[in-house]
Amino acid sequence: MEQEIISFLALSSIKGVGFETLRKISERGIAYAEVIDLQNKNDVSTILRSAGARLSDETAAPWGSTRERALSRGYELLDRLTKIDGKVIFHSDKEYPSQLLDLPDAPRWLFVQGNSEVLRGPSIAVVGSREPSDDGIWLSRYVGFNLSEWSCPTVSGLAVGIDQEIHSASLRAGVPTISFLGTGIFSDYPRNSEKLRDAIAKSGGAIVTEYLPADTYSSKNFVKRNRLQAALAAALIPVEWAAKSGTAHTVRYAASLSRPIACLRLPFGKVPDWVNTEIAKKASVFTVPQQQLEFVQFVLASVRSRPERQRQQLSLF
């Protein structure tokens, strides 16, 4: 398996071989080691180009020398990953969280820093605005006060605002927390989040991404990342959000996957614009703190009733 990981990392380091190319190779049932071990440059080029690779001058050189440079970079990336307590989990590995298999486009691999075991049990996704109001901060901390009672890992996205509030509240409550990135595992994004990331990984939680090490942030990547938050969790709590926002994408994904959704609102102030949307009709709305008991019971019931997904028998690739 280590050779397959090194081959995967090696191929990812070749210019023109990106996320989509590697995904297509995996979906075709071709092992990455099988590609990297090919002796004929034309055979390699055929496989990579047919999977969408835009090969550069690097692969115009003799394939043997290109392969050696790529393998060297693969070993370097694996060493760097190991140093941060990281690993690669493939779609067919026993460690792969089966909840993600509910997605029609489940990741073919995950980069995980920290405790990969925390991904396999029930968890609660808590997400919200990057620019929360005072009410949003209050709501996020209100949710945080319940975490010890739920004793369930949380899922969020490390973004400034509600996400970081929930990660921090989880650490205070002694509950593992999981952060899905919209970038590569080594990316320093958002800036100045290194201390929080380190605390998450060292406290039984995990930093997770499907993106390749060299991948940077983009709005498209963050939207796509949100489906993983929705799929992994047994329930979703969108704390403060607008009908047209990144959080709304997470809510839609959760609704499409039939994940229970607990929307929160305060008994005063401006009525959120999501209240009269089609999404809200698929969610349970709680006015807090008045409906504290109902809210807590809803979340607990969602976590406890999460059906065990029958994992499909998958071949290695």
PDB file of C-alpha atoms in Angstrom:
ATOM      1  CA  MET A   1       0.000   0.000   0.000  1.00  0.00           C
ATOM      2  CA  GLU A   2       2.864   2.403   0.703  1.00  0.00           C
ATOM      3  CA  GLN A   3       4.069   1.996  -2.878  1.00  0.00           C
ATOM      4  CA  GLU A   4       0.594   2.881  -4.148  1.00  0.00           C
ATOM      5  CA  ILE A   5       0.593   6.033  -1.998  1.00  0.00           C
ATOM      6  CA  ILE A   6       4.066   7.031  -3.179  1.00  0.00           C
ATOM      7  CA  SER A   7       3.028   6.442  -6.794  1.00  0.00           C
ATOM      8  CA  PHE A   8      -0.099   8.556  -6.263  1.00  0.00           C
ATOM      9  CA  LEU A   9       1.952  11.392  -4.754  1.00  0.00           C
ATOM     10  CA  ALA A  10       4.569  11.053  -7.473  1.00  0.00           C
ATOM     11  CA  LEU A  11       2.008  11.363 -10.258  1.00  0.00           C
ATOM     12  CA  SER A  12       0.417  14.356  -8.507  1.00  0.00           C
ATOM     13  CA  SER A  13       3.756  16.153  -8.699  1.00  0.00           C
ATOM     14  CA  ILE A  14       4.020  15.901 -12.494  1.00  0.00           C
ATOM     15  CA  LYS A  15       3.046  19.148 -14.161  1.00  0.00           C
ATOM     16  CA  GLY A  16      -0.237  18.757 -15.994  1.00  0.00           C
ATOM     17  CA  VAL A  17      -1.402  15.813 -13.868  1.00  0.00           C
ATOM     18  CA  GLY A  18      -3.990  17.217 -11.494  1.00  0.00           C
ATOM     19  CA  PHE A  19      -6.941  16.281  -9.318  1.00  0.00           C
ATOM     20  CA  GLU A  20      -9.306  15.317 -12.139  1.00  0.00           C
ATOM     21  CA  THR A  21      -6.720  13.222 -13.970  1.00  0.00           C
ATOM     22  CA  LEU A  22      -5.941  11.185 -10.866  1.00  0.00           C
ATOM     23  CA  ARG A  23      -9.630  10.809 -10.060  1.00  0.00           C
ATOM     24  CA  LYS A  24     -10.371   9.456 -13.536  1.00  0.00           C
ATOM     25  CA  ILE A  25      -7.476   7.000 -13.363  1.00  0.00           C
ATOM     26  CA  SER A  26      -8.820   5.658 -10.070  1.00  0.00           C
ATOM     27  CA  GLU A  27     -12.370   5.396 -11.404  1.00  0.00           C
ATOM     28  CA  ARG A  28     -11.077   3.357 -14.352  1.00  0.00           C
ATOM     29  CA  GLY A  29      -9.649   0.799 -11.942  1.00  0.00           C
ATOM     30  CA  ILE A  30      -6.015   1.548 -12.779  1.00  0.00           C
ATOM     31  CA  ALA A  31      -3.521   1.441  -9.921  1.00  0.00           C
ATOM     32  CA  TYR A  32      -1.197   4.430  -9.670  1.00  0.00           C
ATOM     33  CA  ALA A  33       1.760   2.076  -9.157  1.00  0.00           C
ATOM     34  CA  GLU A  34       0.845   0.386 -12.423  1.00  0.00           C
ATOM     35  CA  VAL A  35       1.140   3.720 -14.238  1.00  0.00           C
ATOM     36  CA  ILE A  36       4.371   4.818 -12.589  1.00  0.00           C
ATOM     37  CA  ASP A  37       5.971   1.415 -13.304  1.00  0.00           C
ATOM     38  CA  LEU A  38       5.329   1.521 -17.046  1.00  0.00           C
ATOM     39  CA  GLN A  39       8.492   1.481 -19.108  1.00  0.00           C
ATOM     40  CA  ASN A  40       7.222   3.014 -22.332  1.00  0.00           C
ATOM     41  CA  LYS A  41       6.708   6.783 -22.369  1.00  0.00           C
ATOM     42  CA  ASN A  42       3.965   6.523 -24.978  1.00  0.00           C
ATOM     43  CA  ASP A  43       1.985   4.109 -22.810  1.00  0.00           C
ATOM     44  CA  VAL A  44       2.225   6.497 -19.859  1.00  0.00           C
ATOM     45  CA  SER A  45       1.303   9.472 -22.005  1.00  0.00           C
ATOM     46  CA  THR A  46      -1.725   7.644 -23.427  1.00  0.00           C
ATOM     47  CA  ILE A  47      -3.123   6.853 -19.976  1.00  0.00           C
ATOM     48  CA  LEU A  48      -2.488  10.329 -18.578  1.00  0.00           C
ATOM     49  CA  ARG A  49      -3.766  12.241 -21.606  1.00  0.00           C
ATOM     50  CA  SER A  50      -6.880  10.087 -21.894  1.00  0.00           C
ATOM     51  CA  ALA A  51      -7.618  11.047 -18.286  1.00  0.00           C
ATOM     52  CA  GLY A  52      -7.317  14.734 -19.131  1.00  0.00           C
ATOM     53  CA  ALA A  53      -3.677  15.461 -18.284  1.00  0.00           C
ATOM     54  CA  ARG A  54      -2.071  18.432 -19.995  1.00  0.00           C
ATOM     55  CA  LEU A  55       1.485  17.249 -20.088  1.00  0.00           C
ATOM     56  CA  SER A  56       4.350  19.710 -20.089  1.00  0.00           C
ATOM     57  CA  ASP A  57       7.878  19.587 -21.457  1.00  0.00           C
ATOM     58  CA  GLU A  58       8.905  17.613 -18.388  1.00  0.00           C
ATOM     59  CA  THR A  59       7.307  14.488 -19.804  1.00  0.00           C
ATOM     60  CA  ALA A  60       8.947  15.088 -23.174  1.00  0.00           C
ATOM     61  CA  ALA A  61      12.160  13.914 -21.530  1.00  0.00           C
ATOM     62  CA  PRO A  62      12.876  10.180 -21.333  1.00  0.00           C
ATOM     63  CA  TRP A  63      10.203   8.627 -19.109  1.00  0.00           C
ATOM     64  CA  GLY A  64      12.791   6.904 -16.915  1.00  0.00           C
ATOM     65  CA  SER A  65      14.291  10.200 -15.732  1.00  0.00           C
ATOM     66  CA  THR A  66      10.869  11.818 -15.342  1.00  0.00           C
ATOM     67  CA  ARG A  67       9.690   8.877 -13.281  1.00  0.00           C
ATOM     68  CA  GLU A  68      12.716   9.030 -10.998  1.00  0.00           C
ATOM     69  CA  ARG A  69      12.179  12.738 -10.332  1.00  0.00           C
ATOM     70  CA  ALA A  70       8.483  12.150  -9.689  1.00  0.00           C
ATOM     71  CA  LEU A  71       9.171   9.263  -7.307  1.00  0.00           C
ATOM     72  CA  SER A  72      11.705  11.380  -5.459  1.00  0.00           C
ATOM     73  CA  ARG A  73       9.044  14.070  -4.970  1.00  0.00           C
ATOM     74  CA  GLY A  74       6.571  11.365  -3.937  1.00  0.00           C
ATOM     75  CA  TYR A  75       8.879  10.186  -1.175  1.00  0.00           C
ATOM     76  CA  GLU A  76       9.457  13.788  -0.091  1.00  0.00           C
ATOM     77  CA  LEU A  77       5.712  14.436   0.131  1.00  0.00           C
ATOM     78  CA  LEU A  78       5.121  11.230   2.085  1.00  0.00           C
ATOM     79  CA  ASP A  79       7.897  12.153   4.506  1.00  0.00           C
ATOM     80  CA  ARG A  80       6.435  15.618   4.939  1.00  0.00           C
ATOM     81  CA  LEU A  81       2.993  14.125   5.501  1.00  0.00           C
ATOM     82  CA  THR A  82       4.312  11.676   8.073  1.00  0.00           C
ATOM     83  CA  LYS A  83       5.974  14.493  10.006  1.00  0.00           C
ATOM     84  CA  ILE A  84       2.604  16.153  10.604  1.00  0.00           C
ATOM     85  CA  ASP A  85       0.986  12.844  11.643  1.00  0.00           C
ATOM     86  CA  GLY A  86      -0.739  12.623   8.283  1.00  0.00           C
ATOM     87  CA  LYS A  87      -1.736   9.846   5.929  1.00  0.00           C
ATOM     88  CA  VAL A  88      -3.534   9.111   2.676  1.00  0.00           C
ATOM     89  CA  ILE A  89      -6.696   6.995   2.814  1.00  0.00           C
ATOM     90  CA  PHE A  90      -7.982   5.576  -0.461  1.00  0.00           C
ATOM     91  CA  HIS A  91     -11.625   5.077  -1.382  1.00  0.00           C
ATOM     92  CA  SER A  92     -11.354   1.311  -0.962  1.00  0.00           C
ATOM     93  CA  ASP A  93      -9.447   1.253   2.339  1.00  0.00           C
ATOM     94  CA  LYS A  94     -11.128  -0.097   5.468  1.00  0.00           C
ATOM     95  CA  GLU A  95     -10.341   3.204   7.190  1.00  0.00           C
ATOM     96  CA  TYR A  96     -12.371   5.175   4.656  1.00  0.00           C
ATOM     97  CA  PRO A  97     -15.458   6.737   6.324  1.00  0.00           C
ATOM     98  CA  SER A  98     -18.426   4.873   4.866  1.00  0.00           C
ATOM     99  CA  GLN A  99     -20.755   7.878   5.301  1.00  0.00           C
ATOM    100  CA  LEU A 100     -19.020   9.541   2.376  1.00  0.00           C
ATOM    101  CA  LEU A 101     -20.045   6.661   0.121  1.00  0.00           C
ATOM    102  CA  ASP A 102     -23.550   8.162   0.149  1.00  0.00           C
ATOM    103  CA  LEU A 103     -22.180  10.823  -2.193  1.00  0.00           C
ATOM    104  CA  PRO A 104     -22.466  10.179  -5.935  1.00  0.00           C
ATOM    105  CA  ASP A 105     -18.985  11.688  -6.237  1.00  0.00           C
ATOM    106  CA  ALA A 106     -17.382  10.312  -3.095  1.00  0.00           C
ATOM    107  CA  PRO A 107     -13.675  11.258  -2.844  1.00  0.00           C
ATOM    108  CA  ARG A 108     -11.299   8.701  -4.291  1.00  0.00           C
ATOM    109  CA  TRP A 109      -8.824   9.585  -1.543  1.00  0.00           C
ATOM    110  CA  LEU A 110      -8.516  11.659   1.607  1.00  0.00           C
ATOM    111  CA  PHE A 111      -5.520  13.333   3.175  1.00  0.00           C
ATOM    112  CA  VAL A 112      -5.911  13.136   6.953  1.00  0.00           C
ATOM    113  CA  GLN A 113      -3.836  14.807   9.639  1.00  0.00           C
ATOM    114  CA  GLY A 114      -4.478  13.566  13.170  1.00  0.00           C
ATOM    115  CA  ASN A 115      -6.910  10.852  14.247  1.00  0.00           C
ATOM    116  CA  SER A 116      -8.479   9.156  11.223  1.00  0.00           C
ATOM    117  CA  GLU A 117     -10.632   6.932  13.450  1.00  0.00           C
ATOM    118  CA  VAL A 118     -12.755   9.941  14.457  1.00  0.00           C
ATOM    119  CA  LEU A 119     -14.104  10.066  10.894  1.00  0.00           C
ATOM    120  CA  ARG A 120     -15.862   6.721  11.134  1.00  0.00           C
ATOM    121  CA  GLY A 121     -18.364   7.375  13.933  1.00  0.00           C
ATOM    122  CA  PRO A 122     -21.383   9.701  14.148  1.00  0.00           C
ATOM    123  CA  SER A 123     -20.601  13.410  14.233  1.00  0.00           C
ATOM    124  CA  ILE A 124     -22.400  16.755  14.130  1.00  0.00           C
ATOM    125  CA  ALA A 125     -21.624  19.361  11.478  1.00  0.00           C
ATOM    126  CA  VAL A 126     -21.838  22.963  12.663  1.00  0.00           C
ATOM    127  CA  VAL A 127     -21.252  25.670  10.064  1.00  0.00           C
ATOM    128  CA  GLY A 128     -22.032  29.324   9.462  1.00  0.00           C
ATOM    129  CA  SER A 129     -21.043  32.778   8.340  1.00  0.00           C
ATOM    130  CA  ARG A 130     -17.461  33.968   7.961  1.00  0.00           C
ATOM    131  CA  GLU A 131     -18.658  37.381   9.159  1.00  0.00           C
ATOM    132  CA  PRO A 132     -20.996  36.545  12.029  1.00  0.00           C
ATOM    133  CA  SER A 133     -23.062  39.137  13.820  1.00  0.00           C
ATOM    134  CA  ASP A 134     -23.171  39.362  17.610  1.00  0.00           C
ATOM    135  CA  ASP A 135     -26.250  37.136  17.461  1.00  0.00           C
ATOM    136  CA  GLY A 136     -24.368  34.607  15.358  1.00  0.00           C
ATOM    137  CA  ILE A 137     -21.515  34.495  17.844  1.00  0.00           C
ATOM    138  CA  TRP A 138     -24.023  34.003  20.653  1.00  0.00           C
ATOM    139  CA  LEU A 139     -25.687  31.126  18.791  1.00  0.00           C
ATOM    140  CA  SER A 140     -22.383  29.420  18.046  1.00  0.00           C
ATOM    141  CA  ARG A 141     -21.383  29.601  21.692  1.00  0.00           C
ATOM    142  CA  TYR A 142     -24.829  28.392  22.695  1.00  0.00           C
ATOM    143  CA  VAL A 143     -24.282  25.312  20.516  1.00  0.00           C
ATOM    144  CA  GLY A 144     -20.847  24.972  22.056  1.00  0.00           C
ATOM    145  CA  PHE A 145     -22.317  24.763  25.553  1.00  0.00           C
ATOM    146  CA  ASN A 146     -24.200  21.616  24.486  1.00  0.00           C
ATOM    147  CA  LEU A 147     -21.224  19.737  23.090  1.00  0.00           C
ATOM    148  CA  SER A 148     -20.209  18.071  26.346  1.00  0.00           C
ATOM    149  CA  GLU A 149     -23.715  16.673  26.773  1.00  0.00           C
ATOM    150  CA  TRP A 150     -23.825  15.339  23.213  1.00  0.00           C
ATOM    151  CA  SER A 151     -20.308  13.854  23.536  1.00  0.00           C
ATOM    152  CA  CYS A 152     -20.060  13.707  19.774  1.00  0.00           C
ATOM    153  CA  PRO A 153     -17.308  14.948  17.443  1.00  0.00           C
ATOM    154  CA  THR A 154     -18.058  18.101  15.497  1.00  0.00           C
ATOM    155  CA  VAL A 155     -17.423  18.862  11.836  1.00  0.00           C
ATOM    156  CA  SER A 156     -16.711  22.285  10.372  1.00  0.00           C
ATOM    157  CA  GLY A 157     -14.442  24.037   7.887  1.00  0.00           C
ATOM    158  CA  LEU A 158     -11.776  26.022   9.810  1.00  0.00           C
ATOM    159  CA  ALA A 159     -13.002  29.278   8.229  1.00  0.00           C
ATOM    160  CA  VAL A 160     -12.812  32.514  10.165  1.00  0.00           C
ATOM    161  CA  GLY A 161     -16.097  33.162  11.974  1.00  0.00           C
ATOM    162  CA  ILE A 162     -18.573  30.491  13.027  1.00  0.00           C
ATOM    163  CA  ASP A 163     -16.364  27.559  11.945  1.00  0.00           C
ATOM    164  CA  GLN A 164     -13.461  28.573  14.146  1.00  0.00           C
ATOM    165  CA  GLU A 165     -15.848  29.341  17.000  1.00  0.00           C
ATOM    166  CA  ILE A 166     -17.160  25.771  16.854  1.00  0.00           C
ATOM    167  CA  HIS A 167     -13.718  24.203  16.590  1.00  0.00           C
ATOM    168  CA  SER A 168     -12.593  26.228  19.619  1.00  0.00           C
ATOM    169  CA  ALA A 169     -15.764  25.389  21.578  1.00  0.00           C
ATOM    170  CA  SER A 170     -15.194  21.694  20.849  1.00  0.00           C
ATOM    171  CA  LEU A 171     -11.664  21.875  22.214  1.00  0.00           C
ATOM    172  CA  ARG A 172     -12.926  23.599  25.361  1.00  0.00           C
ATOM    173  CA  ALA A 173     -15.594  20.929  25.795  1.00  0.00           C
ATOM    174  CA  GLY A 174     -13.069  18.131  25.340  1.00  0.00           C
ATOM    175  CA  VAL A 175     -14.845  16.913  22.191  1.00  0.00           C
ATOM    176  CA  PRO A 176     -12.850  15.911  19.070  1.00  0.00           C
ATOM    177  CA  THR A 177     -13.436  18.175  16.100  1.00  0.00           C
ATOM    178  CA  ILE A 178     -12.941  17.584  12.377  1.00  0.00           C
ATOM    179  CA  SER A 179     -11.991  20.268   9.883  1.00  0.00           C
ATOM    180  CA  PHE A 180     -12.491  19.845   6.148  1.00  0.00           C
ATOM    181  CA  LEU A 181     -10.177  22.038   4.084  1.00  0.00           C
ATOM    182  CA  GLY A 182     -10.811  23.540   0.672  1.00  0.00           C
ATOM    183  CA  THR A 183      -7.075  23.417  -0.065  1.00  0.00           C
ATOM    184  CA  GLY A 184      -4.179  20.971   0.032  1.00  0.00           C
ATOM    185  CA  ILE A 185      -3.166  19.510   3.402  1.00  0.00           C
ATOM    186  CA  PHE A 186      -0.017  21.668   3.668  1.00  0.00           C
ATOM    187  CA  SER A 187      -1.721  24.938   2.777  1.00  0.00           C
ATOM    188  CA  ASP A 188      -1.647  27.776   5.308  1.00  0.00           C
ATOM    189  CA  TYR A 189      -5.286  28.770   4.833  1.00  0.00           C
ATOM    190  CA  PRO A 190      -6.937  30.579   6.374  1.00  0.00           C
ATOM    191  CA  ARG A 191      -3.864  32.481   7.463  1.00  0.00           C
ATOM    192  CA  ASN A 192      -2.970  32.379  11.137  1.00  0.00           C
ATOM    193  CA  SER A 193      -4.973  29.202  11.721  1.00  0.00           C
ATOM    194  CA  GLU A 194      -1.904  27.020  12.372  1.00  0.00           C
ATOM    195  CA  LYS A 195      -2.299  27.067  16.171  1.00  0.00           C
ATOM    196  CA  LEU A 196      -5.937  25.973  15.962  1.00  0.00           C
ATOM    197  CA  ARG A 197      -5.130  23.286  13.371  1.00  0.00           C
ATOM    198  CA  ASP A 198      -2.376  21.927  15.582  1.00  0.00           C
ATOM    199  CA  ALA A 199      -4.690  21.834  18.602  1.00  0.00           C
ATOM    200  CA  ILE A 200      -7.371  19.999  16.608  1.00  0.00           C
ATOM    201  CA  ALA A 201      -4.950  17.336  15.366  1.00  0.00           C
ATOM    202  CA  LYS A 202      -3.384  16.824  18.801  1.00  0.00           C
ATOM    203  CA  SER A 203      -6.710  16.598  20.665  1.00  0.00           C
ATOM    204  CA  GLY A 204      -8.151  13.531  18.971  1.00  0.00           C
ATOM    205  CA  GLY A 205      -9.580  15.408  16.003  1.00  0.00           C
ATOM    206  CA  ALA A 206      -8.575  15.516  12.363  1.00  0.00           C
ATOM    207  CA  ILE A 207      -7.767  17.875   9.502  1.00  0.00           C
ATOM    208  CA  VAL A 208      -9.126  16.407   6.257  1.00  0.00           C
ATOM    209  CA  THR A 209      -9.018  17.285   2.565  1.00  0.00           C
ATOM    210  CA  GLU A 210      -9.513  15.562  -0.765  1.00  0.00           C
ATOM    211  CA  TYR A 211      -7.378  18.146  -2.556  1.00  0.00           C
ATOM    212  CA  LEU A 212      -3.823  17.457  -3.661  1.00  0.00           C
ATOM    213  CA  PRO A 213      -0.884  18.917  -1.724  1.00  0.00           C
ATOM    214  CA  ALA A 214      -0.227  21.657  -4.290  1.00  0.00           C
ATOM    215  CA  ASP A 215      -3.905  22.673  -4.652  1.00  0.00           C
ATOM    216  CA  THR A 216      -4.720  26.212  -3.515  1.00  0.00           C
ATOM    217  CA  TYR A 217      -7.985  27.780  -2.467  1.00  0.00           C
ATOM    218  CA  SER A 218     -10.813  28.763  -4.809  1.00  0.00           C
ATOM    219  CA  SER A 219     -14.518  29.415  -4.376  1.00  0.00           C
ATOM    220  CA  LYS A 220     -15.260  26.278  -6.412  1.00  0.00           C
ATOM    221  CA  ASN A 221     -13.108  24.153  -4.118  1.00  0.00           C
ATOM    222  CA  PHE A 222     -14.849  25.449  -1.000  1.00  0.00           C
ATOM    223  CA  VAL A 223     -18.315  24.783  -2.412  1.00  0.00           C
ATOM    224  CA  LYS A 224     -17.302  21.244  -3.352  1.00  0.00           C
ATOM    225  CA  ARG A 225     -15.704  20.763   0.069  1.00  0.00           C
ATOM    226  CA  ASN A 226     -19.052  21.515   1.722  1.00  0.00           C
ATOM    227  CA  ARG A 227     -20.582  18.274   0.453  1.00  0.00           C
ATOM    228  CA  LEU A 228     -18.080  16.342   2.585  1.00  0.00           C
ATOM    229  CA  GLN A 229     -19.114  18.162   5.748  1.00  0.00           C
ATOM    230  CA  ALA A 230     -22.762  17.360   5.040  1.00  0.00           C
ATOM    231  CA  ALA A 231     -22.104  13.720   4.136  1.00  0.00           C
ATOM    232  CA  LEU A 232     -19.837  12.846   7.055  1.00  0.00           C
ATOM    233  CA  ALA A 233     -22.156  14.149   9.764  1.00  0.00           C
ATOM    234  CA  ALA A 234     -25.214  12.482  11.272  1.00  0.00           C
ATOM    235  CA  ALA A 235     -26.849  15.920  11.600  1.00  0.00           C
ATOM    236  CA  LEU A 236     -26.212  19.481  10.471  1.00  0.00           C
ATOM    237  CA  ILE A 237     -26.599  22.662  12.522  1.00  0.00           C
ATOM    238  CA  PRO A 238     -26.292  25.792  10.355  1.00  0.00           C
ATOM    239  CA  VAL A 239     -25.799  28.523  12.961  1.00  0.00           C
ATOM    240  CA  GLU A 240     -26.000  31.812  11.084  1.00  0.00           C
ATOM    241  CA  TRP A 241     -26.366  31.911   7.314  1.00  0.00           C
ATOM    242  CA  ALA A 242     -28.030  33.526   4.356  1.00  0.00           C
ATOM    243  CA  ALA A 243     -30.132  31.868   1.667  1.00  0.00           C
ATOM    244  CA  LYS A 244     -27.380  32.710  -0.844  1.00  0.00           C
ATOM    245  CA  SER A 245     -24.127  31.782   0.857  1.00  0.00           C
ATOM    246  CA  GLY A 246     -21.510  29.072   1.165  1.00  0.00           C
ATOM    247  CA  THR A 247     -23.341  27.650   4.171  1.00  0.00           C
ATOM    248  CA  ALA A 248     -26.481  27.349   2.036  1.00  0.00           C
ATOM    249  CA  HIS A 249     -24.590  24.902  -0.189  1.00  0.00           C
ATOM    250  CA  THR A 250     -23.849  22.733   2.850  1.00  0.00           C
ATOM    251  CA  VAL A 251     -27.525  22.833   3.844  1.00  0.00           C
ATOM    252  CA  ARG A 252     -28.589  21.796   0.345  1.00  0.00           C
ATOM    253  CA  TYR A 253     -26.121  18.929   0.320  1.00  0.00           C
ATOM    254  CA  ALA A 254     -27.396  17.760   3.719  1.00  0.00           C
ATOM    255  CA  ALA A 255     -30.998  17.925   2.521  1.00  0.00           C
ATOM    256  CA  SER A 256     -30.181  15.949  -0.636  1.00  0.00           C
ATOM    257  CA  LEU A 257     -28.552  13.263   1.538  1.00  0.00           C
ATOM    258  CA  SER A 258     -31.501  13.201   3.978  1.00  0.00           C
ATOM    259  CA  ARG A 259     -29.309  14.323   6.867  1.00  0.00           C
ATOM    260  CA  PRO A 260     -31.331  15.854   9.736  1.00  0.00           C
ATOM    261  CA  ILE A 261     -30.959  19.656   9.819  1.00  0.00           C
ATOM    262  CA  ALA A 262     -31.501  21.820  12.901  1.00  0.00           C
ATOM    263  CA  CYS A 263     -31.803  25.509  11.989  1.00  0.00           C
ATOM    264  CA  LEU A 264     -31.556  27.970  14.859  1.00  0.00           C
ATOM    265  CA  ARG A 265     -33.136  31.368  15.287  1.00  0.00           C
ATOM    266  CA  LEU A 266     -33.507  33.839  18.132  1.00  0.00           C
ATOM    267  CA  PRO A 267     -36.867  35.010  19.508  1.00  0.00           C
ATOM    268  CA  PHE A 268     -36.150  38.607  18.534  1.00  0.00           C
ATOM    269  CA  GLY A 269     -34.409  40.647  15.870  1.00  0.00           C
ATOM    270  CA  LYS A 270     -34.463  40.370  12.097  1.00  0.00           C
ATOM    271  CA  VAL A 271     -36.065  37.258  10.615  1.00  0.00           C
ATOM    272  CA  PRO A 272     -33.382  35.289   8.695  1.00  0.00           C
ATOM    273  CA  ASP A 273     -33.921  35.247   4.939  1.00  0.00           C
ATOM    274  CA  TRP A 274     -33.689  31.452   4.860  1.00  0.00           C
ATOM    275  CA  VAL A 275     -36.901  31.048   6.876  1.00  0.00           C
ATOM    276  CA  ASN A 276     -39.223  31.031   3.851  1.00  0.00           C
ATOM    277  CA  THR A 277     -36.964  29.088   1.493  1.00  0.00           C
ATOM    278  CA  GLU A 278     -37.500  25.569   0.166  1.00  0.00           C
ATOM    279  CA  ILE A 279     -34.430  24.451   2.121  1.00  0.00           C
ATOM    280  CA  ALA A 280     -36.002  25.467   5.428  1.00  0.00           C
ATOM    281  CA  LYS A 281     -39.005  23.253   4.678  1.00  0.00           C
ATOM    282  CA  LYS A 282     -36.674  20.249   4.833  1.00  0.00           C
ATOM    283  CA  ALA A 283     -35.240  21.304   8.193  1.00  0.00           C
ATOM    284  CA  SER A 284     -36.407  21.542  11.778  1.00  0.00           C
ATOM    285  CA  VAL A 285     -36.324  25.118  13.086  1.00  0.00           C
ATOM    286  CA  PHE A 286     -35.747  25.817  16.768  1.00  0.00           C
ATOM    287  CA  THR A 287     -36.131  29.145  18.523  1.00  0.00           C
ATOM    288  CA  VAL A 288     -33.570  29.181  21.285  1.00  0.00           C
ATOM    289  CA  PRO A 289     -33.128  29.244  24.179  1.00  0.00           C
ATOM    290  CA  GLN A 290     -36.901  28.663  24.591  1.00  0.00           C
ATOM    291  CA  GLN A 291     -36.782  25.358  22.685  1.00  0.00           C
ATOM    292  CA  GLN A 292     -33.596  24.142  24.305  1.00  0.00           C
ATOM    293  CA  LEU A 293     -35.028  20.761  25.285  1.00  0.00           C
ATOM    294  CA  GLU A 294     -36.496  20.057  21.838  1.00  0.00           C
ATOM    295  CA  PHE A 295     -33.269  21.114  20.126  1.00  0.00           C
ATOM    296  CA  VAL A 296     -31.052  18.919  22.318  1.00  0.00           C
ATOM    297  CA  GLN A 297     -33.366  15.930  21.914  1.00  0.00           C
ATOM    298  CA  PHE A 298     -33.451  16.399  18.124  1.00  0.00           C
ATOM    299  CA  VAL A 299     -29.670  16.328  17.862  1.00  0.00           C
ATOM    300  CA  LEU A 300     -29.296  13.360  20.202  1.00  0.00           C
ATOM    301  CA  ALA A 301     -31.962  11.395  18.321  1.00  0.00           C
ATOM    302  CA  SER A 302     -30.249  12.183  14.996  1.00  0.00           C
ATOM    303  CA  VAL A 303     -26.900  10.934  16.240  1.00  0.00           C
ATOM    304  CA  ARG A 304     -28.268   7.819  17.916  1.00  0.00           C
ATOM    305  CA  SER A 305     -30.427   6.794  14.984  1.00  0.00           C
ATOM    306  CA  ARG A 306     -27.722   7.139  12.348  1.00  0.00           C
ATOM    307  CA  PRO A 307     -27.987   3.883  10.395  1.00  0.00           C
ATOM    308  CA  GLU A 308     -24.835   1.924   9.866  1.00  0.00           C
ATOM    309  CA  ARG A 309     -24.170   2.046   6.149  1.00  0.00           C
ATOM    310  CA  GLN A 310     -23.518  -1.312   4.621  1.00  0.00           C
ATOM    311  CA  ARG A 311     -20.133  -0.793   3.040  1.00  0.00           C
ATOM    312  CA  GLN A 312     -19.882  -2.031  -0.495  1.00  0.00           C
ATOM    313  CA  GLN A 313     -17.268  -4.625  -1.260  1.00  0.00           C
ATOM    314  CA  LEU A 314     -14.723  -2.679  -3.246  1.00  0.00           C
ATOM    315  CA  SER A 315     -11.697  -3.906  -5.087  1.00  0.00           C
ATOM    316  CA  LEU A 316      -8.463  -2.036  -4.441  1.00  0.00           C
ATOM    317  CA  PHE A 317      -8.853   0.091  -7.607  1.00  0.00           C
TER     318      PHE A 317
END
